[in-house]
């Protein structure tokens, strides 16, 4: 929940003013809610009224919703959507790593693409990752690095409090700029793809809802404090990635921390993507699909795919925005609310139905707006 997107939040406040702070809080509440209803779809009541986990994955939920008309269609749509978002996320980390390396060592006569290859080499051990436990340890290190970055940023901003002025906040905003801010803020909270696996691996799954409440609450507080202090420090000079505003003596340190964070962030979406790939490939349960060599081949192929796309796809940032608008909104808002309505309709109270329908409509509008802005950007680039 505290990913690289956080570094774009001060820029989002620049374009959304006071409404941006409200959006940070609203997005936390909505993403927390859709996370809960998604996990609720994994369970059904037995004859004694006890909740039993009858499904394991996002795909299982989709198949349960479509079983009467198209038994496998829902799972295929969900798997394709998840794979697109996960692979795009992995590629983004690869692109960011190459970019940060080139900025950290400007005197080295090496192109950004070559730096991406060097980042790829450091990620090769990912082909040996077999369990979520290893990924969780890497993610823990990633969180520690992230807090170092935030600590450096916040400390510097607090030394500049004499420059702070609430007059920097705007009340009037342009609609298109506001839509960009909505995308950055909402997608800084997305985690729904990982939740079924995460809940299934918890020692005490009954604590999932409590965990979700606290993590989203603290994420909201940290995002608000970080975005607000950084924006009040630089005002209209706030850049898209806030670390670019730092003085040069701090930029080098923060860039190296960001590089470490990007490399440590890579294994989580990569692991999730390989798990989906294995689930799709090994449906026939053939013995060769369970061999160690085959598993490493699949992981190696996905790793190489992310490198090739990072190096050779032009205007990747705009394509990422377009894909994220479709897949991110679908996985975070549209599908959880739709599946919850489909599977739990008879047991839902009127207000719960209204909440699910409202989230679905909001997700559709966010997705549509994001698609329009991304396509407009692509058309301007291709001129």
GROMACS .gro file of C-alpha atoms in nm:
model
  383
    1UNK     CA    1   0.000   0.000   0.000
    2UNK     CA    2   0.301   0.231   0.031
    3UNK     CA    3   0.440   0.175  -0.319
    4UNK     CA    4   0.629   0.402  -0.560
    5UNK     CA    5   0.296   0.569  -0.645
    6UNK     CA    6   0.327   0.754  -0.310
    7UNK     CA    7   0.600   0.973  -0.462
    8UNK     CA    8   0.342   1.114  -0.705
    9UNK     CA    9   0.090   1.216  -0.438
   10UNK     CA   10   0.228   1.572  -0.378
   11UNK     CA   11   0.198   1.631  -0.755
   12UNK     CA   12  -0.160   1.499  -0.736
   13UNK     CA   13  -0.235   1.756  -0.463
   14UNK     CA   14  -0.094   2.028  -0.689
   15UNK     CA   15  -0.365   1.947  -0.944
   16UNK     CA   16  -0.651   1.861  -0.708
   17UNK     CA   17  -0.616   2.110  -0.421
   18UNK     CA   18  -0.826   2.047  -0.109
   19UNK     CA   19  -1.026   1.777  -0.288
   20UNK     CA   20  -0.704   1.572  -0.316
   21UNK     CA   21  -0.685   1.531   0.063
   22UNK     CA   22  -1.047   1.416   0.067
   23UNK     CA   23  -0.971   1.172  -0.217
   24UNK     CA   24  -0.679   1.017  -0.024
   25UNK     CA   25  -0.919   0.937   0.264
   26UNK     CA   26  -1.206   0.826   0.038
   27UNK     CA   27  -0.981   0.599  -0.170
   28UNK     CA   28  -0.853   0.428   0.148
   29UNK     CA   29  -1.210   0.359   0.263
   30UNK     CA   30  -1.325   0.232  -0.079
   31UNK     CA   31  -1.023   0.006  -0.139
   32UNK     CA   32  -1.051  -0.136   0.212
   33UNK     CA   33  -1.422  -0.206   0.149
   34UNK     CA   34  -1.369  -0.378  -0.187
   35UNK     CA   35  -1.091  -0.587  -0.030
   36UNK     CA   36  -1.334  -0.712   0.235
   37UNK     CA   37  -1.617  -0.796  -0.007
   38UNK     CA   38  -1.373  -0.974  -0.239
   39UNK     CA   39  -1.262  -1.204   0.045
   40UNK     CA   40  -1.626  -1.250   0.151
   41UNK     CA   41  -1.685  -1.405  -0.194
   42UNK     CA   42  -1.439  -1.685  -0.104
   43UNK     CA   43  -1.673  -1.808   0.171
   44UNK     CA   44  -2.015  -1.973   0.189
   45UNK     CA   45  -2.227  -2.072   0.487
   46UNK     CA   46  -2.270  -2.444   0.564
   47UNK     CA   47  -2.581  -2.605   0.713
   48UNK     CA   48  -2.479  -2.494   1.063
   49UNK     CA   49  -2.440  -2.132   0.956
   50UNK     CA   50  -2.060  -2.143   0.974
   51UNK     CA   51  -1.851  -1.972   0.707
   52UNK     CA   52  -1.643  -2.221   0.506
   53UNK     CA   53  -1.374  -2.121   0.252
   54UNK     CA   54  -1.497  -2.288  -0.067
   55UNK     CA   55  -1.287  -2.087  -0.314
   56UNK     CA   56  -0.916  -2.007  -0.321
   57UNK     CA   57  -0.851  -1.750  -0.591
   58UNK     CA   58  -0.994  -1.452  -0.776
   59UNK     CA   59  -1.042  -1.692  -1.070
   60UNK     CA   60  -1.257  -1.928  -0.858
   61UNK     CA   61  -1.484  -1.637  -0.763
   62UNK     CA   62  -1.523  -1.536  -1.130
   63UNK     CA   63  -1.600  -1.894  -1.237
   64UNK     CA   64  -1.862  -1.926  -0.961
   65UNK     CA   65  -2.037  -1.613  -1.093
   66UNK     CA   66  -2.038  -1.734  -1.455
   67UNK     CA   67  -2.094  -2.108  -1.403
   68UNK     CA   68  -2.453  -2.115  -1.533
   69UNK     CA   69  -2.383  -1.955  -1.873
   70UNK     CA   70  -2.006  -1.969  -1.937
   71UNK     CA   71  -1.836  -2.189  -1.673
   72UNK     CA   72  -1.478  -2.089  -1.760
   73UNK     CA   73  -1.522  -1.742  -1.913
   74UNK     CA   74  -1.508  -1.549  -1.585
   75UNK     CA   75  -1.184  -1.717  -1.481
   76UNK     CA   76  -1.024  -1.651  -1.821
   77UNK     CA   77  -1.116  -1.280  -1.809
   78UNK     CA   78  -0.985  -1.244  -1.453
   79UNK     CA   79  -0.661  -1.431  -1.529
   80UNK     CA   80  -0.590  -1.226  -1.841
   81UNK     CA   81  -0.664  -0.901  -1.653
   82UNK     CA   82  -0.446  -1.003  -1.358
   83UNK     CA   83  -0.158  -1.112  -1.581
   84UNK     CA   84  -0.170  -0.786  -1.778
   85UNK     CA   85  -0.157  -0.575  -1.463
   86UNK     CA   86   0.110  -0.785  -1.291
   87UNK     CA   87   0.338  -0.803  -1.595
   88UNK     CA   88   0.294  -0.429  -1.655
   89UNK     CA   89   0.387  -0.364  -1.291
   90UNK     CA   90   0.701  -0.579  -1.324
   91UNK     CA   91   0.799  -0.393  -1.642
   92UNK     CA   92   0.743  -0.060  -1.467
   93UNK     CA   93   0.986  -0.160  -1.190
   94UNK     CA   94   1.239  -0.262  -1.457
   95UNK     CA   95   1.201   0.074  -1.637
   96UNK     CA   96   1.225   0.266  -1.309
   97UNK     CA   97   1.539   0.069  -1.209
   98UNK     CA   98   1.714   0.154  -1.537
   99UNK     CA   99   1.611   0.519  -1.506
  100UNK     CA  100   1.731   0.548  -1.144
  101UNK     CA  101   2.064   0.381  -1.222
  102UNK     CA  102   2.130   0.623  -1.509
  103UNK     CA  103   2.047   0.921  -1.283
  104UNK     CA  104   2.255   0.785  -0.993
  105UNK     CA  105   2.567   0.737  -1.209
  106UNK     CA  106   2.546   1.010  -1.477
  107UNK     CA  107   2.923   1.008  -1.536
  108UNK     CA  108   2.922   0.639  -1.644
  109UNK     CA  109   2.893   0.622  -2.028
  110UNK     CA  110   2.610   0.364  -2.026
  111UNK     CA  111   2.264   0.397  -2.182
  112UNK     CA  112   1.942   0.358  -1.983
  113UNK     CA  113   1.863   0.032  -2.166
  114UNK     CA  114   2.199  -0.112  -2.060
  115UNK     CA  115   2.122  -0.015  -1.701
  116UNK     CA  116   1.792  -0.204  -1.736
  117UNK     CA  117   1.991  -0.514  -1.838
  118UNK     CA  118   2.208  -0.473  -1.527
  119UNK     CA  119   1.891  -0.448  -1.315
  120UNK     CA  120   1.764  -0.762  -1.491
  121UNK     CA  121   2.080  -0.952  -1.387
  122UNK     CA  122   2.026  -0.859  -1.021
  123UNK     CA  123   1.668  -0.995  -1.048
  124UNK     CA  124   1.770  -1.336  -1.188
  125UNK     CA  125   1.744  -1.504  -0.841
  126UNK     CA  126   1.365  -1.452  -0.873
  127UNK     CA  127   1.352  -1.771  -1.083
  128UNK     CA  128   1.428  -1.969  -0.763
  129UNK     CA  129   1.145  -1.820  -0.554
  130UNK     CA  130   0.895  -2.095  -0.468
  131UNK     CA  131   0.695  -1.967  -0.169
  132UNK     CA  132   0.523  -1.652  -0.051
  133UNK     CA  133   0.731  -1.664   0.268
  134UNK     CA  134   1.046  -1.562   0.076
  135UNK     CA  135   0.853  -1.286  -0.102
  136UNK     CA  136   0.720  -1.157   0.232
  137UNK     CA  137   1.076  -1.120   0.368
  138UNK     CA  138   1.180  -0.924   0.059
  139UNK     CA  139   0.868  -0.710   0.091
  140UNK     CA  140   0.954  -0.642   0.454
  141UNK     CA  141   1.297  -0.514   0.347
  142UNK     CA  142   1.122  -0.308   0.079
  143UNK     CA  143   0.902  -0.150   0.347
  144UNK     CA  144   1.206  -0.060   0.557
  145UNK     CA  145   1.373   0.107   0.257
  146UNK     CA  146   1.048   0.290   0.184
  147UNK     CA  147   1.036   0.431   0.536
  148UNK     CA  148   1.395   0.551   0.502
  149UNK     CA  149   1.291   0.743   0.187
  150UNK     CA  150   0.984   0.889   0.359
  151UNK     CA  151   1.190   0.976   0.669
  152UNK     CA  152   1.449   1.164   0.461
  153UNK     CA  153   1.176   1.347   0.267
  154UNK     CA  154   0.970   1.436   0.576
  155UNK     CA  155   1.277   1.548   0.773
  156UNK     CA  156   1.382   1.785   0.495
  157UNK     CA  157   1.025   1.917   0.458
  158UNK     CA  158   0.999   1.982   0.833
  159UNK     CA  159   1.316   2.192   0.815
  160UNK     CA  160   1.134   2.413   0.563
  161UNK     CA  161   0.820   2.479   0.773
  162UNK     CA  162   0.894   2.853   0.769
  163UNK     CA  163   0.803   2.849   0.397
  164UNK     CA  164   0.474   2.666   0.439
  165UNK     CA  165   0.158   2.847   0.336
  166UNK     CA  166  -0.197   2.715   0.302
  167UNK     CA  167  -0.247   2.979   0.034
  168UNK     CA  168  -0.066   2.737  -0.200
  169UNK     CA  169  -0.377   2.517  -0.206
  170UNK     CA  170  -0.621   2.579  -0.487
  171UNK     CA  171  -0.998   2.573  -0.458
  172UNK     CA  172  -1.067   2.582  -0.834
  173UNK     CA  173  -0.926   2.295  -1.038
  174UNK     CA  174  -0.930   2.188  -1.402
  175UNK     CA  175  -1.129   1.873  -1.470
  176UNK     CA  176  -0.861   1.694  -1.674
  177UNK     CA  177  -0.591   1.763  -1.414
  178UNK     CA  178  -0.830   1.639  -1.148
  179UNK     CA  179  -0.875   1.309  -1.335
  180UNK     CA  180  -0.498   1.256  -1.339
  181UNK     CA  181  -0.494   1.308  -0.961
  182UNK     CA  182  -0.779   1.060  -0.913
  183UNK     CA  183  -0.582   0.795  -1.102
  184UNK     CA  184  -0.263   0.848  -0.899
  185UNK     CA  185  -0.444   0.851  -0.562
  186UNK     CA  186  -0.675   0.553  -0.619
  187UNK     CA  187  -0.413   0.328  -0.773
  188UNK     CA  188  -0.170   0.400  -0.488
  189UNK     CA  189  -0.400   0.186  -0.270
  190UNK     CA  190  -0.468  -0.111  -0.498
  191UNK     CA  191  -0.385  -0.454  -0.356
  192UNK     CA  192  -0.689  -0.665  -0.447
  193UNK     CA  193  -0.495  -0.897  -0.678
  194UNK     CA  194  -0.287  -1.023  -0.385
  195UNK     CA  195  -0.560  -1.043  -0.120
  196UNK     CA  196  -0.700  -1.397  -0.182
  197UNK     CA  197  -0.347  -1.543  -0.168
  198UNK     CA  198  -0.257  -1.329   0.133
  199UNK     CA  199  -0.569  -1.424   0.330
  200UNK     CA  200  -0.520  -1.792   0.244
  201UNK     CA  201  -0.164  -1.783   0.380
  202UNK     CA  202  -0.245  -1.605   0.707
  203UNK     CA  203  -0.197  -1.801   1.029
  204UNK     CA  204  -0.521  -1.646   1.160
  205UNK     CA  205  -0.748  -1.565   0.861
  206UNK     CA  206  -1.020  -1.445   1.099
  207UNK     CA  207  -0.801  -1.138   1.166
  208UNK     CA  208  -0.801  -1.040   0.798
  209UNK     CA  209  -1.069  -0.768   0.824
  210UNK     CA  210  -0.899  -0.611   1.126
  211UNK     CA  211  -0.564  -0.621   0.946
  212UNK     CA  212  -0.719  -0.454   0.640
  213UNK     CA  213  -0.873  -0.176   0.854
  214UNK     CA  214  -0.547  -0.092   1.031
  215UNK     CA  215  -0.323  -0.111   0.723
  216UNK     CA  216  -0.550   0.118   0.521
  217UNK     CA  217  -0.586   0.357   0.815
  218UNK     CA  218  -0.209   0.390   0.862
  219UNK     CA  219  -0.153   0.408   0.485
  220UNK     CA  220  -0.404   0.693   0.468
  221UNK     CA  221  -0.238   0.884   0.755
  222UNK     CA  222   0.113   0.839   0.609
  223UNK     CA  223   0.007   0.932   0.255
  224UNK     CA  224  -0.179   1.243   0.375
  225UNK     CA  225   0.109   1.362   0.596
  226UNK     CA  226   0.369   1.296   0.327
  227UNK     CA  227   0.176   1.452   0.039
  228UNK     CA  228   0.074   1.756   0.242
  229UNK     CA  229   0.418   1.836   0.388
  230UNK     CA  230   0.589   1.792   0.049
  231UNK     CA  231   0.334   2.008  -0.135
  232UNK     CA  232   0.348   2.284   0.130
  233UNK     CA  233   0.728   2.283   0.095
  234UNK     CA  234   0.749   2.324  -0.284
  235UNK     CA  235   0.405   2.450  -0.388
  236UNK     CA  236   0.379   2.519  -0.760
  237UNK     CA  237   0.734   2.388  -0.811
  238UNK     CA  238   0.623   2.036  -0.710
  239UNK     CA  239   0.744   1.784  -0.970
  240UNK     CA  240   0.580   1.461  -1.089
  241UNK     CA  241   0.820   1.252  -0.879
  242UNK     CA  242   0.872   1.451  -0.561
  243UNK     CA  243   1.230   1.326  -0.503
  244UNK     CA  244   1.334   1.538  -0.806
  245UNK     CA  245   1.264   1.845  -0.589
  246UNK     CA  246   1.527   1.750  -0.333
  247UNK     CA  247   1.861   1.932  -0.326
  248UNK     CA  248   2.142   1.747  -0.504
  249UNK     CA  249   2.319   1.635  -0.183
  250UNK     CA  250   2.007   1.430  -0.089
  251UNK     CA  251   1.899   1.320  -0.439
  252UNK     CA  252   2.180   1.066  -0.477
  253UNK     CA  253   2.096   0.892  -0.148
  254UNK     CA  254   1.722   0.887  -0.217
  255UNK     CA  255   1.771   0.761  -0.575
  256UNK     CA  256   1.976   0.467  -0.449
  257UNK     CA  257   1.707   0.393  -0.189
  258UNK     CA  258   1.440   0.411  -0.463
  259UNK     CA  259   1.644   0.175  -0.678
  260UNK     CA  260   1.666  -0.073  -0.389
  261UNK     CA  261   1.291  -0.036  -0.332
  262UNK     CA  262   1.209  -0.096  -0.700
  263UNK     CA  263   1.424  -0.412  -0.710
  264UNK     CA  264   1.276  -0.542  -0.383
  265UNK     CA  265   0.921  -0.462  -0.502
  266UNK     CA  266   0.963  -0.670  -0.818
  267UNK     CA  267   0.934  -1.022  -0.662
  268UNK     CA  268   0.574  -0.978  -0.533
  269UNK     CA  269   0.398  -0.910  -0.867
  270UNK     CA  270   0.641  -1.150  -1.037
  271UNK     CA  271   0.556  -1.431  -0.793
  272UNK     CA  272   0.182  -1.365  -0.833
  273UNK     CA  273   0.215  -1.370  -1.215
  274UNK     CA  274   0.407  -1.701  -1.212
  275UNK     CA  275   0.148  -1.857  -0.979
  276UNK     CA  276  -0.129  -1.765  -1.224
  277UNK     CA  277   0.078  -1.897  -1.515
  278UNK     CA  278   0.140  -2.230  -1.335
  279UNK     CA  279  -0.228  -2.262  -1.246
  280UNK     CA  280  -0.328  -2.213  -1.612
  281UNK     CA  281  -0.058  -2.439  -1.759
  282UNK     CA  282  -0.084  -2.732  -1.516
  283UNK     CA  283  -0.460  -2.786  -1.544
  284UNK     CA  284  -0.397  -3.122  -1.709
  285UNK     CA  285  -0.187  -3.220  -1.404
  286UNK     CA  286   0.080  -3.374  -1.630
  287UNK     CA  287   0.392  -3.480  -1.431
  288UNK     CA  288   0.630  -3.269  -1.642
  289UNK     CA  289   0.444  -2.952  -1.538
  290UNK     CA  290   0.549  -3.018  -1.179
  291UNK     CA  291   0.919  -3.058  -1.257
  292UNK     CA  292   1.169  -2.807  -1.115
  293UNK     CA  293   1.323  -2.741  -1.456
  294UNK     CA  294   0.986  -2.658  -1.610
  295UNK     CA  295   0.901  -2.419  -1.323
  296UNK     CA  296   1.233  -2.237  -1.363
  297UNK     CA  297   1.178  -2.217  -1.741
  298UNK     CA  298   0.840  -2.047  -1.693
  299UNK     CA  299   0.982  -1.801  -1.439
  300UNK     CA  300   1.283  -1.730  -1.660
  301UNK     CA  301   1.059  -1.667  -1.962
  302UNK     CA  302   0.843  -1.419  -1.771
  303UNK     CA  303   1.152  -1.244  -1.634
  304UNK     CA  304   1.297  -1.210  -1.986
  305UNK     CA  305   0.962  -1.085  -2.120
  306UNK     CA  306   0.959  -0.798  -1.870
  307UNK     CA  307   1.313  -0.696  -1.973
  308UNK     CA  308   1.236  -0.703  -2.347
  309UNK     CA  309   0.920  -0.496  -2.307
  310UNK     CA  310   1.098  -0.248  -2.078
  311UNK     CA  311   1.369  -0.199  -2.343
  312UNK     CA  312   1.176  -0.200  -2.670
  313UNK     CA  313   0.817  -0.080  -2.611
  314UNK     CA  314   0.797   0.295  -2.694
  315UNK     CA  315   0.597   0.533  -2.471
  316UNK     CA  316   0.558   0.265  -2.207
  317UNK     CA  317   0.439   0.514  -1.943
  318UNK     CA  318   0.135   0.607  -2.153
  319UNK     CA  319   0.060   0.244  -2.232
  320UNK     CA  320   0.092   0.167  -1.862
  321UNK     CA  321  -0.161   0.441  -1.787
  322UNK     CA  322  -0.404   0.300  -2.043
  323UNK     CA  323  -0.368  -0.057  -1.917
  324UNK     CA  324  -0.387   0.054  -1.553
  325UNK     CA  325  -0.708   0.246  -1.620
  326UNK     CA  326  -0.869  -0.072  -1.754
  327UNK     CA  327  -0.718  -0.345  -1.537
  328UNK     CA  328  -0.666  -0.142  -1.217
  329UNK     CA  329  -1.022  -0.010  -1.200
  330UNK     CA  330  -1.163  -0.351  -1.301
  331UNK     CA  331  -0.972  -0.549  -1.036
  332UNK     CA  332  -1.014  -0.287  -0.761
  333UNK     CA  333  -1.375  -0.166  -0.804
  334UNK     CA  334  -1.574  -0.322  -1.087
  335UNK     CA  335  -1.521  -0.697  -1.035
  336UNK     CA  336  -1.527  -0.714  -0.650
  337UNK     CA  337  -1.857  -0.522  -0.632
  338UNK     CA  338  -2.009  -0.716  -0.925
  339UNK     CA  339  -1.906  -1.056  -0.785
  340UNK     CA  340  -2.029  -0.965  -0.436
  341UNK     CA  341  -2.371  -0.865  -0.573
  342UNK     CA  342  -2.392  -1.183  -0.781
  343UNK     CA  343  -2.291  -1.432  -0.510
  344UNK     CA  344  -2.444  -1.266  -0.201
  345UNK     CA  345  -2.750  -1.084  -0.341
  346UNK     CA  346  -3.008  -1.268  -0.129
  347UNK     CA  347  -2.814  -1.214   0.195
  348UNK     CA  348  -2.720  -0.849   0.145
  349UNK     CA  349  -2.904  -0.567   0.321
  350UNK     CA  350  -3.042  -0.281   0.113
  351UNK     CA  351  -2.761  -0.043   0.213
  352UNK     CA  352  -2.497  -0.305   0.125
  353UNK     CA  353  -2.649  -0.343  -0.222
  354UNK     CA  354  -2.648   0.036  -0.265
  355UNK     CA  355  -2.283   0.050  -0.156
  356UNK     CA  356  -2.180  -0.220  -0.406
  357UNK     CA  357  -2.370  -0.054  -0.691
  358UNK     CA  358  -2.219   0.288  -0.604
  359UNK     CA  359  -1.864   0.142  -0.603
  360UNK     CA  360  -1.931  -0.027  -0.939
  361UNK     CA  361  -2.050   0.301  -1.096
  362UNK     CA  362  -1.755   0.493  -0.949
  363UNK     CA  363  -1.510   0.232  -1.080
  364UNK     CA  364  -1.666   0.249  -1.426
  365UNK     CA  365  -1.639   0.629  -1.436
  366UNK     CA  366  -1.276   0.623  -1.315
  367UNK     CA  367  -1.187   0.362  -1.575
  368UNK     CA  368  -1.360   0.553  -1.856
  369UNK     CA  369  -1.195   0.882  -1.760
  370UNK     CA  370  -0.852   0.718  -1.736
  371UNK     CA  371  -0.892   0.554  -2.077
  372UNK     CA  372  -0.991   0.885  -2.240
  373UNK     CA  373  -0.693   1.072  -2.086
  374UNK     CA  374  -0.445   0.795  -2.178
  375UNK     CA  375  -0.567   0.768  -2.538
  376UNK     CA  376  -0.554   1.147  -2.571
  377UNK     CA  377  -0.192   1.138  -2.448
  378UNK     CA  378  -0.100   0.860  -2.695
  379UNK     CA  379  -0.262   1.048  -2.984
  380UNK     CA  380  -0.064   1.362  -2.894
  381UNK     CA  381   0.261   1.164  -2.885
  382UNK     CA  382   0.198   0.994  -3.219
  383UNK     CA  383   0.077   1.331  -3.353
   0.00000   0.00000   0.00000
